[in-house]
Structure formats: C-alpha cells, structure tokens
Amino acid sequence: MVSRDTLSLVDLAARIAADAKKLQQRLETIGHPQPSFAPDTPAIYPDDAEAQAARMKLITAALDLYGLATGPRDFIVWDAFLSKHDTMTFDVLNEFNFWHAVPIDNSASYAEIAQRTGLEEAVVRAVLRLSMSRRVFAEGQDGHIVHTAVSAAMTRDRLLQSWIGHHLQDVAPGCVQFARHLRANGGRSSTDPAKSAVAETLGGRALFDVLEAEGDGWRMRRFAEAMASMKSSSHDLEHVHAGFDWGGLGKGATVVDVGGSGGHVSASLAAAHPGLRFVVQDLPSVEAEYAAAVPEELRDRVKFQVHDFFAEQPERGATVYLLRHILHDWPDSQAVAVLRRLVAAMRPGEGGSRIVIMDVVMAGHGTVPLPLERVQSCMDLQMRVALCAHERTRAQWEELLKESDSRLKLKGLVVPPGCAGAVMEVVLEDER
Ligand SMILES: C[S@@+](CC[C@H](N)C(=O)[O-])C[C@H]1O[C@@H](n2cnc3c(N)ncnc32)[C@H](O)[C@@H]1O
C-alpha cells in the first residue's frame, strides 16, 4: 500500500528535500543532466527504476504540499477558475504555433510573435502572461520572449503538438459537456459511442467515425501522431518490450498489430527483434502515417494492411495478435466482438496463437504511486467521456475474455515499472 499519511507543511517540505536529494544523486550517478527550466534540458527523465521511484515520491509530496499551502477554499476556487484557462492557453499556443514563433536559440518581441502567429498583440501578451506563470516561455530582461524547457520540448516534438491538439480540441469539449451528458442520461453514461459526451460535441457522430471521415484525413493523422507521441514516462514504448518475451517467439514468427495505427509500436519491436515479421492493421485513413512511422529499412518486415477489426480477421494463425490500447476504447459488447474475430483466426492449444493485450489494469486506490493513479483515473474517465468505454480491473478483463470465448485464458500479466498499463498474455485453450 502506498501510504499518503497526513503530514504537516514542514514534514512534507522535509520529505520533499529528502526525495529531491535522492533523485538528484541518482541522476548524477547515471550521468543524466539535472532537471531545470532551461530550454536545453532533456524532455524526459531516464528509464531508470530508481530515478523514477524517487520522482514519483517527489511529485506525490509536492502535490500534497501544494494542497496544504493553497488551503481548501483557494484550492477549489483556483482549480475551477484557473485550470480551464491553463488548458485553453496551451490550446492557443499550440493552434497558433507559438512554438516556432519564438526562435529556439533566440528571442522574439511581442510584436514579432503577433506578426508570426497572426494574433493581435494584446492577445499574445494575455496568453503568454498566463503561460509564463507556469514557466512555459519566459520574458527576458529586454522584454523579449524566450523558450523554456516545456516550450522547447513542444517545439522540438511535432508529435507532442498533435497530442495537445487531439486532447484539447477533440476531447476537452466533451469533458466540459460530461456533467450535462450524465444529467440528460439519468445519471448514466450512454453505452453507444455515437452518443458519448464527445460525440455530442461532434454533431452526434462517434469519435473514430469523425477522425476517419474528416477532410483529407488530417484529423486521423493528428490522432495517429498523438498516439505515436505516447512513448515516454507512463507510456514508454520500452514497456511494450519489457512486458512480453518477444525474443522467445522464434524466427519467422508473425505479430499482427491490430489497430496498430501507423506502426510505431511494430517498428520499435521489429528494430529490436530482426527475426519477427509484423502486419500493422488499421483504418484506411491511417495508412498515410505508415511512411512516417516505419523506417524504410524495416518495411519488408513491417507491412501495413487496411483492416476493420470488427470484420473477419484475414491473418489467420498468427503467432501473436497485439492489441495495444484498443479494447479500452470500446464498451464490453464491442470489445467482445473484436476478441471473437481474433478467436476465429487463432490456432488453439499449446504453442498456438496468443493475444497480447496492453492496456490499463485498474489498480486499487492507493496501491500504485499517485502520479500513475492519476494517469489511470484520467484514462478511465477519458474512455467514458469520449467513447462510452472504460478501463478495466483484472477481474473485469477476465470476465471480458470469458464472455468472448470460454477457452480464452489470461496466462500472464506484467506491469513494467513506471508503466500506467499492463501487458497481458492470453491463450486459447484447446477444449471448451
Ligand atoms: C488508441 S489508438 C491505439 C493505436 C496503437 N495500437 C498504439 O498503441 O498506439 C486506437 C487505434 O484503433 C484504430 N481503430 C479504431 N477503429 C478501428 C477499426 N474499426 N478497425 C481497425 N482499427 C481501428 C484507430 O485508428 C487507432 O489507430
């Protein structure tokens, strides 16, 4: 059990000092630069178990210290009032590409930023004033704007820009709508993805239908890039590698990456395992992402195939069917339909096909570090708001497998350190 006992301000501050020291020393030992707000700071912490554990404790204590220092009334007032503007500001910075309006190794005046973004200078000043309070951009002594660590990370990583765009433009309007959605539905969330809170903000169409149908595919491209940006911290691609024995599959084994987006996960696995072949399956509008996600030298082993996972599975008897962040997108009835299509294609029994599911397995409250519990809780809410789906506990996963086919058995469940999700290995037993 991760304890969050009630500590005084000073006790918390002492805990923070001790945890910060531990983190600093560990970073020194492994030769990783110390965190700072300077633009040349590494955008992510290293994938080092000791550093990550110290970091989780530090964030937990810092959140509590913030809560105590703020006090209940201001915590409530500020949270409701400030957080929506913090979110909105990020959206404006991203939509109008402030990231490139300020040169990464130089400064820009407010007038120059206004000219480059096409925004009036008063708005530029208002938006930057708030974002600078969170150290996203800074004003130098000459009154010009310079980058900080966060704005520089955004500038350097186009995928992160898509991450912000997807969350703040595709999903956030539905979050604002969720309470009204629940009220209108008698206190329940709808079970039809075309009637989710997000769908209500998208003209009554399911999110994936909108992503797939929009214009020249820009919206699905942005979504695919947002997914591809999930490669660090709680969603580090390393966790996919660590959570299953890919090397043990043997030469020539085929992995079907069902709903694999452009193929960023398969490409990463293929680079590490030269003996494996991958078929990445997704909707037609995602195919354009394949060229960006899969390097030329891997394309003979990582192929893209247009496939709707509610239709008959064309790749029969594959070694592994990988479902990464797929089933959590769907209510149980549709998740069952996806699994049944795979069951029909699997080789049963010992040495037969396996399904590898990578998704959140909801942990009990207080059993994982608080930052991970917050990520899991938000993922669960996001599925509810956007897709009428939800994250599942271990028991719910087992129930889903059983409902899909009584021969499907959860054989292994690995939670890689620091990962918000888990990797589950599912086999199809011979006999019913
Ligand atoms: C949350 S993303 C996960 C992508 C990828 N597996 C990953 O781990 O980053 C869900 C994926 O399911 C795809 N998808 C949605 N509906 C689909 C369908 N009916 N058939 C195939 N793919 C679908 C989306 O295009 C998207 O790439």
Coordinates of C-alpha atoms and ligand atoms in Angstrom, one line a residue, residues 208 211-212 220 223-224 227-228 230 237 257-262 264-265 281-283 285-286 307-311 322-326 328-330 358 383 387, ligand 1:
F208 CA -13.5 7.3 -34.5
L211 CA -11.5 11.1 -37.2
E212 CA -11.8 8.7 -40.1
M220 CA -7.0 11.0 -38.0
F223 CA -4.7 11.3 -33.7
A224 CA -2.2 8.8 -35.0
M227 CA -0.7 8.1 -30.2
A228 CA 2.8 7.9 -31.5
M230 CA 2.9 8.3 -26.2
L237 CA 7.5 2.1 -25.7
D257 CA -0.6 -5.4 -34.6
V258 CA -4.4 -5.0 -34.6
G259 CA -5.4 -1.3 -34.6
G260 CA -1.6 -0.6 -34.8
S261 CA -2.0 3.0 -36.0
G262 CA 0.8 3.9 -38.4
H264 CA 5.2 3.0 -34.5
V265 CA 5.0 0.1 -31.9
Q281 CA -3.7 -3.3 -39.3
D282 CA -5.8 -0.1 -39.1
L283 CA -8.4 2.0 -40.9
S285 CA -7.0 7.0 -43.4
V286 CA -4.2 5.8 -41.1
H307 CA -8.5 -3.9 -41.9
D308 CA -11.6 -3.1 -39.8
F309 CA -11.2 -5.1 -36.6
F310 CA -14.9 -5.8 -36.4
A311 CA -14.6 -7.7 -39.7
L322 CA -1.2 -7.5 -30.4
L323 CA -3.9 -5.2 -29.1
R324 CA -2.3 -2.1 -27.6
H325 CA -4.7 0.5 -26.3
I326 CA -7.5 -1.0 -28.4
H328 CA -10.2 0.1 -23.6
D329 CA -11.6 2.2 -26.4
W330 CA -14.8 0.1 -26.7
M358 CA -1.6 -3.8 -23.5
M383 CA -12.7 6.5 -22.3
L387 CA -16.1 6.5 -26.3
Ligands
LIG1 C1 -5.9 4.3 -29.1 S1 -5.3 4.0 -30.7 C2 -4.0 2.8 -30.4 C3 -3.0 2.8 -31.5 C4 -1.8 1.9 -31.3 N1 -2.2 0.5 -31.1 C5 -1.0 2.3 -30.2 O1 -0.7 1.6 -29.3 O2 -0.5 3.5 -30.2 C6 -6.6 3.1 -31.4 C7 -6.4 2.7 -32.8 O3 -7.6 1.9 -33.2 C8 -7.8 2.2 -34.6 N2 -9.2 1.9 -34.9 C9 -10.4 2.4 -34.5 N3 -11.4 1.7 -35.0 C10 -10.9 0.7 -35.8 C11 -11.5 -0.3 -36.6 N4 -12.8 -0.4 -36.6 N5 -10.6 -1.1 -37.2 C12 -9.3 -1.0 -37.1 N6 -8.7 0.0 -36.4 C13 -9.5 0.8 -35.7 C14 -7.6 3.7 -34.6 O4 -7.4 4.2 -35.9 C15 -6.3 3.9 -33.8 O5 -5.2 3.7 -34.5

